[in-house]
Coordinates of C-alpha atoms in Angstrom, one line a residue:
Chain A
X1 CA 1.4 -33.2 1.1
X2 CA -1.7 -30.8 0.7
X3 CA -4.9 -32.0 0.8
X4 CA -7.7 -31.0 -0.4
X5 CA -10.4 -30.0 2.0
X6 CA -13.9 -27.7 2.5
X7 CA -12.8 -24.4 3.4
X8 CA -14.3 -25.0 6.9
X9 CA -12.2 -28.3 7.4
X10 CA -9.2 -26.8 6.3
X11 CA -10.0 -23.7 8.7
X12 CA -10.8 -26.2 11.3
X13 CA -7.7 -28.2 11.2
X14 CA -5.1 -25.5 10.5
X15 CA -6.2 -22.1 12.5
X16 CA -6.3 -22.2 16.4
X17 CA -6.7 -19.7 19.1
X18 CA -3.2 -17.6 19.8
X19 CA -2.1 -18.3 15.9
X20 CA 0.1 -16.1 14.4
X21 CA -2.0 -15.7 11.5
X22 CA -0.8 -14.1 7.9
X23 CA -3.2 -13.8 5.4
X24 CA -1.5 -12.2 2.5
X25 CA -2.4 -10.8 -0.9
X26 CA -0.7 -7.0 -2.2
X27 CA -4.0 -5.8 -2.9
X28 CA -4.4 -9.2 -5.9
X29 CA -5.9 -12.2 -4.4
X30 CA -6.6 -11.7 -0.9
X31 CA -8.2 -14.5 1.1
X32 CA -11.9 -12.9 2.0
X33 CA -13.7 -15.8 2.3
X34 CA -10.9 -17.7 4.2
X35 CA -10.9 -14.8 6.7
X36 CA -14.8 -14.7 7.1
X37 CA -14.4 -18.8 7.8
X38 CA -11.7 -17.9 10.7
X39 CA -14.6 -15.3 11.8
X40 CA -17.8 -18.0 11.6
X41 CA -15.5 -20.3 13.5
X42 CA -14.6 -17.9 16.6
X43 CA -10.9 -18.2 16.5
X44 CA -9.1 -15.5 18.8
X45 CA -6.2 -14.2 20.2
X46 CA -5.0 -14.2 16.9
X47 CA -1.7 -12.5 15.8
X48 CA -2.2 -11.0 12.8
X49 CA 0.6 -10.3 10.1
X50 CA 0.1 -8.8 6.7
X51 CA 2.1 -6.0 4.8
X52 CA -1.3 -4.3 3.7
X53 CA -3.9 -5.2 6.2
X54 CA -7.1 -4.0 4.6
X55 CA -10.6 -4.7 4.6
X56 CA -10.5 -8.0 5.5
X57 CA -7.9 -6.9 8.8
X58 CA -10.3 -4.6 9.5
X59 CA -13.2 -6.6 10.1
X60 CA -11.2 -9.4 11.9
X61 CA -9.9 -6.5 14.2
X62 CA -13.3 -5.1 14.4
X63 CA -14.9 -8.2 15.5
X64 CA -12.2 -8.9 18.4
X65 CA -10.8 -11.6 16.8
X66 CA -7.1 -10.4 16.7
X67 CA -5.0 -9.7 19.8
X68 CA -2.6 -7.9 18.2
X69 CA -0.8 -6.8 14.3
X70 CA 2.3 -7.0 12.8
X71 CA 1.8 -4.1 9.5
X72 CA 3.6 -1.6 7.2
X73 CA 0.2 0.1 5.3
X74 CA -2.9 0.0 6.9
X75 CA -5.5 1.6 5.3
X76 CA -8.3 1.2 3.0
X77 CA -6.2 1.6 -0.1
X78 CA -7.5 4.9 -2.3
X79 CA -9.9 5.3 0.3
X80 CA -8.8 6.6 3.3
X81 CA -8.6 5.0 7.2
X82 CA -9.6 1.8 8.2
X83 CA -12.2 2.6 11.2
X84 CA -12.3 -0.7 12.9
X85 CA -8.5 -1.0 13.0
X86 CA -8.3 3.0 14.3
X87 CA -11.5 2.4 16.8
X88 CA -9.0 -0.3 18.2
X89 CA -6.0 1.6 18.3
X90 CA -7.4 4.8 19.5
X91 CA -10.6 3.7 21.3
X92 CA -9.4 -0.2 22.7
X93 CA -12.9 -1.1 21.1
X94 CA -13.5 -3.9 21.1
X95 CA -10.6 -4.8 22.5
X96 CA -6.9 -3.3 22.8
X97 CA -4.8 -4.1 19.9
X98 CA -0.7 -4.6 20.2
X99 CA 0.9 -3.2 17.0
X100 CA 4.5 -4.1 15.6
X101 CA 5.3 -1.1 12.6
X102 CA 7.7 -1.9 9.7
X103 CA 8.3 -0.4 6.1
X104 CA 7.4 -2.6 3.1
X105 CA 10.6 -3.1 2.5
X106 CA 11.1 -4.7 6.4
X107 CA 8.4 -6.9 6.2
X108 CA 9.1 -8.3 2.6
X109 CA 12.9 -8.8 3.6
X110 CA 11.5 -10.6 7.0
X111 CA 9.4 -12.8 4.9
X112 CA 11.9 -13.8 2.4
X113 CA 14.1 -14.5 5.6
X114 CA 11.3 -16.8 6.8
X115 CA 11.3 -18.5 3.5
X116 CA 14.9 -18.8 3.2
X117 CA 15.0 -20.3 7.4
X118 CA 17.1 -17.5 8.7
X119 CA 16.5 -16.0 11.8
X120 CA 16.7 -11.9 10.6
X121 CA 16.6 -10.2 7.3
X122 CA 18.6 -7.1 7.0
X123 CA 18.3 -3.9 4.4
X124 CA 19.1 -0.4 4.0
X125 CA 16.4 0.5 5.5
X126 CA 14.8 3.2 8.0
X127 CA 17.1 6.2 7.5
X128 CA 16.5 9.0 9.6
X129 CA 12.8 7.8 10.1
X130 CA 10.9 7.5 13.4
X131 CA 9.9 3.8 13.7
X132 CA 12.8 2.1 15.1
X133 CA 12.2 4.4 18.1
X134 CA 9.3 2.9 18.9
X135 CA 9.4 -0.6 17.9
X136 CA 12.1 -3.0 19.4
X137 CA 12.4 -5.4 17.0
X138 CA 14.1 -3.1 15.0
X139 CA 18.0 -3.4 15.4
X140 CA 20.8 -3.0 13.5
X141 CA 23.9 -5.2 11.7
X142 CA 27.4 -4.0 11.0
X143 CA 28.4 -5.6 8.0
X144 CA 31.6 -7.8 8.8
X145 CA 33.2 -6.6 5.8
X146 CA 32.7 -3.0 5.1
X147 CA 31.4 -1.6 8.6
X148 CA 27.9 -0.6 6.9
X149 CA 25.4 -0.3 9.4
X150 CA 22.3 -1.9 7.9
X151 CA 18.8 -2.3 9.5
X152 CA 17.7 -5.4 11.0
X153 CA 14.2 -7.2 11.6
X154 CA 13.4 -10.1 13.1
X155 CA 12.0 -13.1 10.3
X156 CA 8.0 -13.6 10.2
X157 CA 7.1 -17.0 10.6
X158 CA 3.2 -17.7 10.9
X159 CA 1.9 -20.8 13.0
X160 CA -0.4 -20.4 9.3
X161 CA -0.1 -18.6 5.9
X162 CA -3.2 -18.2 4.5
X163 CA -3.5 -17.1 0.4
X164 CA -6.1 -17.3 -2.3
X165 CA -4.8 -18.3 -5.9
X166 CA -6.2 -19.1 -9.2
X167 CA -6.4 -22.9 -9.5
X168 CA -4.7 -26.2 -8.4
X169 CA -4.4 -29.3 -9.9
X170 CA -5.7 -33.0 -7.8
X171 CA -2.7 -33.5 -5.9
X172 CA -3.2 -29.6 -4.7
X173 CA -0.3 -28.4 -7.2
X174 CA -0.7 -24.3 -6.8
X175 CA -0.6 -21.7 -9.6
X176 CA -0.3 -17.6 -9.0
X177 CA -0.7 -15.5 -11.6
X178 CA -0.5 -11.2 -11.9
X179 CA 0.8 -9.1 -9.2
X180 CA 2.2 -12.1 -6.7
X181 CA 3.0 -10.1 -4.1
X182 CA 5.3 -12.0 -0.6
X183 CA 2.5 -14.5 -1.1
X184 CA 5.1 -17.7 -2.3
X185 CA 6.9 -16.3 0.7
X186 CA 4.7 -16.2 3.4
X187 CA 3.7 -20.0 2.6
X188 CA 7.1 -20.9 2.5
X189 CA 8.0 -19.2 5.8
X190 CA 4.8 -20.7 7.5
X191 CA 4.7 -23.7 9.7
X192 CA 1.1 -24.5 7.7
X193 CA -1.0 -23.2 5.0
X194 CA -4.2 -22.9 3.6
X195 CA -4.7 -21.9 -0.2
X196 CA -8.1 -21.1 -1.5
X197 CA -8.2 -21.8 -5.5
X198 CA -10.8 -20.6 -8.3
X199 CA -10.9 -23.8 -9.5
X200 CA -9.1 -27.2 -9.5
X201 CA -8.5 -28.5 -12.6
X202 CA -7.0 -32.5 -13.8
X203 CA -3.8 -30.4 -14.9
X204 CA -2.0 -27.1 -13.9
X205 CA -0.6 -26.4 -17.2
X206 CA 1.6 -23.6 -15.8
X207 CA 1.7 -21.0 -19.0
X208 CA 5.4 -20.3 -18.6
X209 CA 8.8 -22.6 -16.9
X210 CA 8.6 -19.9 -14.6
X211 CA 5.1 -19.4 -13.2
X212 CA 4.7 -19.1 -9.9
X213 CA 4.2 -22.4 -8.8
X214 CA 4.0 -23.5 -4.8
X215 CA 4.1 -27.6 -4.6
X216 CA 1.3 -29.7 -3.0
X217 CA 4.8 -31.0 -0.9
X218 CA 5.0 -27.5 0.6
X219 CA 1.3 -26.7 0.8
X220 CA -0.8 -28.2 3.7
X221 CA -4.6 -28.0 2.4
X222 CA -6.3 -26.6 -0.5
X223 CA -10.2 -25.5 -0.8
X224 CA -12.3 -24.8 -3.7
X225 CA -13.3 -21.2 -3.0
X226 CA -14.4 -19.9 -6.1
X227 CA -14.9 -16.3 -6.0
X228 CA -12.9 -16.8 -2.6
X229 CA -11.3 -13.5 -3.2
X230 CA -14.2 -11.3 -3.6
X231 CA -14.1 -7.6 -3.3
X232 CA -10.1 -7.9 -4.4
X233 CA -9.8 -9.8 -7.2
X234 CA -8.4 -12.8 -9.4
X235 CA -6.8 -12.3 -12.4
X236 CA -7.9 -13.9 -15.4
X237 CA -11.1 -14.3 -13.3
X238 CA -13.0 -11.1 -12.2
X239 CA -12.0 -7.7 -11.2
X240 CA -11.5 -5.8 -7.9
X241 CA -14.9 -4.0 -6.6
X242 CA -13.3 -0.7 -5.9
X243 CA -17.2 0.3 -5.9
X244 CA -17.3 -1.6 -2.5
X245 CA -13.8 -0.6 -1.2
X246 CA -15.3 2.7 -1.5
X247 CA -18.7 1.9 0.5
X248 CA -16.8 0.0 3.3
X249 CA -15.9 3.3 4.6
X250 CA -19.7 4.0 5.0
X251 CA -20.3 0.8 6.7
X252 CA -16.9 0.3 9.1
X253 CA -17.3 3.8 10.2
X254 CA -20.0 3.2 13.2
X255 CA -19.7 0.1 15.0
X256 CA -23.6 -0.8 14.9
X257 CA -23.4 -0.7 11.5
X258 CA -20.1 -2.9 10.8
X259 CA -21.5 -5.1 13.5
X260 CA -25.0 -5.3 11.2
X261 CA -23.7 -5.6 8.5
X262 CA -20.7 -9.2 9.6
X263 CA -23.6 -10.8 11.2
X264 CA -25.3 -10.3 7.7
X265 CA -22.3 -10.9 5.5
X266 CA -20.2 -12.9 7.5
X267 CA -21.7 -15.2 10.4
X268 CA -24.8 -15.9 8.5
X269 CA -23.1 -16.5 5.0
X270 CA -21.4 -19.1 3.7
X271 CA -18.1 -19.3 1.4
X272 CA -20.6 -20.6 -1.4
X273 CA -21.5 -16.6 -1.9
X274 CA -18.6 -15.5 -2.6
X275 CA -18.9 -17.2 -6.2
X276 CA -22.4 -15.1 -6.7
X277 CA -20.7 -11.7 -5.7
X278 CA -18.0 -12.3 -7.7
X279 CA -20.0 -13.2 -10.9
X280 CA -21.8 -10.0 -10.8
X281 CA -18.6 -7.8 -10.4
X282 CA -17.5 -9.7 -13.6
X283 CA -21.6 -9.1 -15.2
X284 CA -21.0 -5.2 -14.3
X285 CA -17.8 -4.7 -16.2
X286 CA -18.4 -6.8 -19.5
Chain B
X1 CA -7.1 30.1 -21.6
X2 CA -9.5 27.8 -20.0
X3 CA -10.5 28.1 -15.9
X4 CA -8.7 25.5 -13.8
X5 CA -9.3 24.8 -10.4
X6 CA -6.2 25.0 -7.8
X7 CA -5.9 20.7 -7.8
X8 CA -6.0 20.7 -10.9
X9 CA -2.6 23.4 -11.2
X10 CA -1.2 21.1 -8.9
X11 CA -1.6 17.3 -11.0
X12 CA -0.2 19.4 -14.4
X13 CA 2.7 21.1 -12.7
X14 CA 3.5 18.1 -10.9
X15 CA 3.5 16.1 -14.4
X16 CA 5.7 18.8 -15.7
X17 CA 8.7 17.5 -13.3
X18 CA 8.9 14.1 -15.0
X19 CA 10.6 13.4 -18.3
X20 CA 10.9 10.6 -20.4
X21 CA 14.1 9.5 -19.0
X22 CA 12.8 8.6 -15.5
X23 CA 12.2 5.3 -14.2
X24 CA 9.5 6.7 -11.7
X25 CA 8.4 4.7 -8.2
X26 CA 4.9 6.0 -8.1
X27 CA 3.0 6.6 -5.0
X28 CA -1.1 6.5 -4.9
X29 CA -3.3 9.0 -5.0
X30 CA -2.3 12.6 -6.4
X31 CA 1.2 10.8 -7.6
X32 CA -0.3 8.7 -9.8
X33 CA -2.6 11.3 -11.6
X34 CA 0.3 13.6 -12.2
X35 CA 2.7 10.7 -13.5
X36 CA 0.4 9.4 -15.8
X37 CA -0.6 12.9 -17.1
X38 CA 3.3 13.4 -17.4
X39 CA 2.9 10.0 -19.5
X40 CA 0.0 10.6 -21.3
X41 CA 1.6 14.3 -22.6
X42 CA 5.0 15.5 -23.0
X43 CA 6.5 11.9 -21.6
X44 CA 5.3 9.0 -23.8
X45 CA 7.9 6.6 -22.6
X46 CA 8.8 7.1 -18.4
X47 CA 8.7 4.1 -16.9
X48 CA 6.0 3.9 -13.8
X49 CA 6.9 1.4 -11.6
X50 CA 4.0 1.1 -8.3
X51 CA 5.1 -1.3 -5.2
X52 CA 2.8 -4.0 -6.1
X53 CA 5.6 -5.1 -8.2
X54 CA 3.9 -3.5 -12.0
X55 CA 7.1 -2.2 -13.9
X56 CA 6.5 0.0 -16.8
X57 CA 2.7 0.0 -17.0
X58 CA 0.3 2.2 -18.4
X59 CA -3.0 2.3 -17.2
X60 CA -6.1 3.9 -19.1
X61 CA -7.3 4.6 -16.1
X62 CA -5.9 6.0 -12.7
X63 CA -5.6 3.0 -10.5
X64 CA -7.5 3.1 -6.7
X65 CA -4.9 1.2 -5.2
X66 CA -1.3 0.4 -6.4
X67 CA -2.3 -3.0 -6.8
X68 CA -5.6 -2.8 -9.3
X69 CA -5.3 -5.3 -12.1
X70 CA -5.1 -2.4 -14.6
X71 CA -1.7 -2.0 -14.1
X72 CA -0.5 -5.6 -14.0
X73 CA -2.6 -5.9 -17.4
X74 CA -0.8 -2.7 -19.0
X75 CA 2.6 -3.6 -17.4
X76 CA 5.9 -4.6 -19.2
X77 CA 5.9 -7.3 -16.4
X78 CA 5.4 -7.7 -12.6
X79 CA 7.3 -9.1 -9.8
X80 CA 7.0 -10.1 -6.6
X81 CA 7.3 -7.7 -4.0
X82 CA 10.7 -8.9 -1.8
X83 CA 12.5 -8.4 -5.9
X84 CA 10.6 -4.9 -6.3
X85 CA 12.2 -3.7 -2.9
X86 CA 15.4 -5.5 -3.0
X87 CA 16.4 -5.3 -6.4
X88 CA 14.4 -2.7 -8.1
X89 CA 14.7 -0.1 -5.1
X90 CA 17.7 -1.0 -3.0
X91 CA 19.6 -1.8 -6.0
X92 CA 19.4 1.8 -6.9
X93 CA 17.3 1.5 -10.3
X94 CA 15.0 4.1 -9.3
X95 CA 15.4 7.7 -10.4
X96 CA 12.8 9.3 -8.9
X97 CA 10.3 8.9 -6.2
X98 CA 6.7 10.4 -6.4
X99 CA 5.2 10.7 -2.6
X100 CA 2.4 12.4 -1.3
X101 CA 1.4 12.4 2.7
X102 CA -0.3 13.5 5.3
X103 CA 1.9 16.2 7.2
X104 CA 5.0 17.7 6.3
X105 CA 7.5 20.1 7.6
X106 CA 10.0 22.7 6.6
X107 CA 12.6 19.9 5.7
X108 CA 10.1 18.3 3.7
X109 CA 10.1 14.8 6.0
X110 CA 7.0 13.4 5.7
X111 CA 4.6 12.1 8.3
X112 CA 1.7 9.6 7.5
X113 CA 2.1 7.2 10.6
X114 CA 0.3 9.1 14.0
X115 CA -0.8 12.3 15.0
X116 CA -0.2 12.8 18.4
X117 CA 2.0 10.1 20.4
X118 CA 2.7 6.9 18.7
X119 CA 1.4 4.7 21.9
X120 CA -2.0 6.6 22.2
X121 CA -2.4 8.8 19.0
X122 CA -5.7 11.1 18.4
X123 CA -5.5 9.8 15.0
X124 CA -3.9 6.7 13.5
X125 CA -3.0 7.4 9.9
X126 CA -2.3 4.4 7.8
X127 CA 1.5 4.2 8.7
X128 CA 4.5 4.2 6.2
X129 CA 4.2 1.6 3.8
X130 CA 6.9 1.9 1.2
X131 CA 7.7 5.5 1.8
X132 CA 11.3 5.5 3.9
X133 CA 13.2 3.3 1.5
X134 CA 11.7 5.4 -1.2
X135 CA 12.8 8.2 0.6
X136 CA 15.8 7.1 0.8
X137 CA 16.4 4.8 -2.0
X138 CA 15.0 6.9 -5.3
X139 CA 17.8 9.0 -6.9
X140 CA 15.8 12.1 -5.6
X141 CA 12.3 13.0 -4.5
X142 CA 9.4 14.7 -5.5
X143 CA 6.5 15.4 -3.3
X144 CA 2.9 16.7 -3.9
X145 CA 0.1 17.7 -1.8
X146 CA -2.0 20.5 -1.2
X147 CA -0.8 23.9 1.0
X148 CA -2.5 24.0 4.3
X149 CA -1.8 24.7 8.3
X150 CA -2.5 21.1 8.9
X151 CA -0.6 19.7 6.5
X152 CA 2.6 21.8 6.6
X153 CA 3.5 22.3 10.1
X154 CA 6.2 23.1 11.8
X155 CA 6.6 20.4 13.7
X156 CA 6.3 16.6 12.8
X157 CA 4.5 14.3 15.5
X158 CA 6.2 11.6 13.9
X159 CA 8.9 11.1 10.6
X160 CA 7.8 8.5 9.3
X161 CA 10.3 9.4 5.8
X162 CA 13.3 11.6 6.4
X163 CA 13.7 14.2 3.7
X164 CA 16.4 16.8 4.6
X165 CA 16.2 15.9 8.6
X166 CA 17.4 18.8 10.4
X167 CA 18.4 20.3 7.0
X168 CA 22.0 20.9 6.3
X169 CA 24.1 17.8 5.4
X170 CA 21.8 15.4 7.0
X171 CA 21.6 13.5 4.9
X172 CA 25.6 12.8 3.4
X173 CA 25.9 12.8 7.7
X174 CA 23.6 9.3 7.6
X175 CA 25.7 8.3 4.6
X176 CA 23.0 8.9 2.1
X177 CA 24.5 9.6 -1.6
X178 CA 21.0 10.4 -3.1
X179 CA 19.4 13.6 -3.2
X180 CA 16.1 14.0 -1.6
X181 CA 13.2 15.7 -1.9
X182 CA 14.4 18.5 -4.5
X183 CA 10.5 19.9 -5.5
X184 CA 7.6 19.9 -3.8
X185 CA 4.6 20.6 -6.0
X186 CA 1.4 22.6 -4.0
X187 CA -2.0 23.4 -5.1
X188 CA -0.6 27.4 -4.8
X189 CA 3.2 26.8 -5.5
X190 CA 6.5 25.0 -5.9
X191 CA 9.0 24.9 -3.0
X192 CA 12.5 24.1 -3.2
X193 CA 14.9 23.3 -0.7
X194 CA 17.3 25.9 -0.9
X195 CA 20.7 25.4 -1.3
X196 CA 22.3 24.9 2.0
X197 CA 19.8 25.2 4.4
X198 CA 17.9 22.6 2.9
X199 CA 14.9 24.5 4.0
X200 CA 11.7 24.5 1.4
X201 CA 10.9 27.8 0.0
X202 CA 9.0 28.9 -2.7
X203 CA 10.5 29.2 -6.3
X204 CA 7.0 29.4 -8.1
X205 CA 3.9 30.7 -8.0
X206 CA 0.7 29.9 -9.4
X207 CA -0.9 32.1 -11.7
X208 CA -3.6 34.2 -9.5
X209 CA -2.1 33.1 -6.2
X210 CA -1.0 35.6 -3.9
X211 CA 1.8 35.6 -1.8
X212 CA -0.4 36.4 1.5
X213 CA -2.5 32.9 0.9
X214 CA 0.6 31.3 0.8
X215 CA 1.9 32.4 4.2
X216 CA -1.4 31.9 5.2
X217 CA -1.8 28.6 4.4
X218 CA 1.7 27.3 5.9
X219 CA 2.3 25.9 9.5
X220 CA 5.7 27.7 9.1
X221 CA 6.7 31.5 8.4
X222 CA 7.2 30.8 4.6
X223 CA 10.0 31.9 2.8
X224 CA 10.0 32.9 -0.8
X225 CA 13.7 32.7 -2.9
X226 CA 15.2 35.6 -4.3
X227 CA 14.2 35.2 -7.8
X228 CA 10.2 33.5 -7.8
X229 CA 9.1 33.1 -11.4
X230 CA 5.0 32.4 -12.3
X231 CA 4.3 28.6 -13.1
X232 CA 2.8 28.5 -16.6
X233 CA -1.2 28.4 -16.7
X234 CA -2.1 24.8 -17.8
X235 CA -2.5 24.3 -21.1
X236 CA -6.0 23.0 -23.4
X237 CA -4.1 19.8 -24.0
X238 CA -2.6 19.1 -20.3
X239 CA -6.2 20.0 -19.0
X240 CA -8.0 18.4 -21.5
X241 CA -5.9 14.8 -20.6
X242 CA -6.2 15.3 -16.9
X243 CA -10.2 15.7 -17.1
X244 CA -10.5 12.5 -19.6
X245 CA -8.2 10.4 -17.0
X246 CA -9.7 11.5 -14.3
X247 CA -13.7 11.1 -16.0
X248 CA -12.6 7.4 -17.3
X249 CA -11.4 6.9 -13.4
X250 CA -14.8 7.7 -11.9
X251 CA -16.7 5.8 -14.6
X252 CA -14.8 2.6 -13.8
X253 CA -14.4 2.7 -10.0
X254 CA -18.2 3.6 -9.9
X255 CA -19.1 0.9 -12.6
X256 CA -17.5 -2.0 -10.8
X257 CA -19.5 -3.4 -7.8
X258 CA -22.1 -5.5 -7.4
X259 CA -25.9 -4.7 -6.6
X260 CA -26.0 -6.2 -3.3
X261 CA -23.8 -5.4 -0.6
X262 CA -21.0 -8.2 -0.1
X263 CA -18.1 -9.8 1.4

């Protein structure tokens, strides 16, 4: 049963060092300021997992808190590279990273797998393409009843899920709302799970029978975060700072200044900010 | 006839390919310009589906990444993203696929994972994302980006989507029944796989390009089909729709960040 929790109990109690971490969000709703909380707390050796590992990938990569990736797009989306994660793979700075490649398609199916408590998901996947040369956890299935060969990955199941959503309810009910992404997934596949909220309110009043809805009996702890998902965004909250996806590329390219700039905005904040950031990305566009 | 610049060619002929019949998997960046001019002209109802899960949306302005809120707000409705890949794309809903990428080659496979080897690349590129079940997935293929020796070369570093393979039947050999890339839309020209080869070659030309810059500006020695026609000049109204989209896109992605720097 999830309980609800400060963002740095719920951190405390649910991340440790060697996790396999995922903190998902397709582009909608990613967990910043649970990430920056895994960074003030020095976890390491973490395994990170996430189809889109952006910003918030590359500053837990950049500050050597991640031993390795499991990925299908990493970039800084409309942007261009992310510089930490690229200093890591092409420089080992600040530390080498180990990388496991899929296709979207591969890591959705392996987290629906996870979900669903098989051990492999299997598509039509990878035809004629490169990556199952160089990643072994790519097989292959013969279907036992019409000798298709189909594509085979192995099922993601994080030690933690971690996912940022737009409220909860008191017993830490959780709604999603907008693009959803694998994020019902990943929870569902994860041993434990942290979901930051906008706000928790006395009732969820999901707006349809069929809202996305994740039960406080699946959910292990809930934190009031608002603004929690600052420079992406919230629906129905505040919108996504492309301004600042742009200007990360200014401040991840050199290391002095991406290290300047987490000890500013990272080690010395706390998740309170994020509210304040958020409100003035809503102030610019109204 | 107004002055256009070479990028701009590209976005409008690339927007002529799509009709109002396709159900259109869109990729970011120069794919998503062209298929919402294509939208926002001569093809008021495709369907624009991005991999965030946004089906049927149309955004005012061009998105940054295939997940901005603009095109869950302007969608006919959204899903998660296991059902866009498994039932949306596998299933075989998709007509066309819109891709874009770093490098490509003669057999228009598509590289956007490493250059140089995969294990200690000189640069790591962003990886495949969505692209190889698009590739293989969509009813056929369209690809845009702009001619140049880096980006067309003549030999991959890595495939990170098949298009044609080694050309010929590679495709029916790998038991693939759709088609494949069938245009791909340059800043200086269209290229077509030819016939049996499957090798691109040039079945256009932009107005005021010379053959010269195209060989030029290719990896490979070029080849040109038998009968190369001019590609129309732009018109006022496809120009006129591409600078407004593209002016609304700067004034929003500029206008939306906060004073200080955060997060």
């Amino acid at each position: 049963m999830a309980r609800i929790l400060s963002l740095a109990e719920a951190v405390a109690e649910n991340v440790r060092d060697g996790d396999t971490v995922a903190m998902e969000g397709f582009t909608h709703l990613i967990p910043y300021a649970a990430g920056h909380e895994v960074i003030r707390q020095g976890r390491k050796d973490l395994f990170l997992v996430r189809m889109t590992p952006d910003i918030l990938y590359d500053q837990l990569i950049g500050v050597g808190a991640a031993r390795g990736m499991k990925f299908s797009w990493g970039g800084n989306p409309g942007v261009g590279s992310l510089h930490r994660f690229r200093d890591a793979v092409e420089n080992q700075w600040p530390r080498p990273l180990e990388i496991e490649e899929h296709s979207h398609a591969a890591m959705a199916n392996a987290y629906e797998a996870g979900a669903a408590n098989l051990p492999f998901a299997m598509l039509r996947g990878y035809i004629g393409a490169d990556l199952p040369k160089v990643n072994p956890n790519i097989k292959s299935v013969t279907c036992p009843f019409t000798q298709e060969v189909l594509a085979a990955v192995p099922a993601i199941r994080p030690d933690v899920t971690i996912i940022h959503a737009q409220r909860a309810d008191r017993k830490g009910n959780v709604l999603l709302e907008g693009i959803v992404g694998v994020q019902k997934e990943a929870v569902l596949a994860a041993r434990r799970s942290i979901v930051t909220v906008e706000e928790i309110v006395d009732e969820l009043s999901p707006p349809s029978p069929n809202s996305v809805v994740l039960p406080a009996w699946a959910v292990t702890a809930v934190a009031h975060v608002p603004g929690g998902a600052f420079p992406s965004y919230a629906h129905g909250y505040y919108p996504r700072s492309n301004a600042f996806y742009l200007r990360w590329d200014e401040i991840a390219r050199d290391r002095e200044s991406f290290t300047a700039w987490i000890k500013e905005n990272v080690l010395d904040a706390r998740p309170e900010d994020f509210a304040r950031y958020a409100a003035q990305t809503s102030a610019k566009v109204a | 006839m107004t002055d256009f610049t070479p990028t701009e060619m590209m976005t409008i002929a690339a927007a002529r390919e799509l009709s109002n019949d396709d159900v259109c998997f869109v990729g970011i960046g120069a794919p998503s310009a062209a298929c919402n001019v294509a939208r926002l002209t001569h093809a008021p109802d495709i369907t624009l589906i991005y991999e965030s899960g946004t089906v049927g949306t149309k955004p005012d302005v061009l998105p940054l990444s295939i997940g901005d809120g603009e095109l869950c707000d302007t969608a006919l409705f959204t899903v998660s993203v296991p059902e866009m890949f498994r039932y949306w794309l596998q299933g075989g809903r998709i007509t066309t696929g819109f891709l874009g990428g770093a490098q490509i080659d003669r057999f228009a496979n598509l590289n956007t994972t490493v250059v140089g080897p995969y294990d200690q690349p000189k640069v790591r590129l962003p990886g495949g994302g969505g692209a190889p079940e698009i590739a293989s997935n969509c009813g056929r293929i369209f690809i845009t980006m702009a001619l140049s020796k880096r980006g067309f070369v003549e030999k991959l570093p890595f495939v990170t989507s098949m298009g044609h393979g080694e050309g010929g039947n590679t495709r029916e050999r790998l038991g693939l029944k759709t088609k494949g890339p069938t245009r791909v839309i340059t800043d200086l020209c269209i290229l077509e796989p030819a016939p049996e080869t499957k090798e691109l070659t040039v079945v256009s030309i932009h107005p005021g390009v010379g053959r010269e810059q195209i060989v030029e500006s290719c990896g490979w020695p070029i080849k040109f089909a038998e009968t190369v026609i001019e590609t129309p000049a732009p018109t006022e109204t496809e120009l006129s729709v591409l600078r407004d989209i593209n002016a609304r896109t700067r004034k929003a992605h500029e206008g939306t960040g906060p004073g200080k720097e955060a997060a």
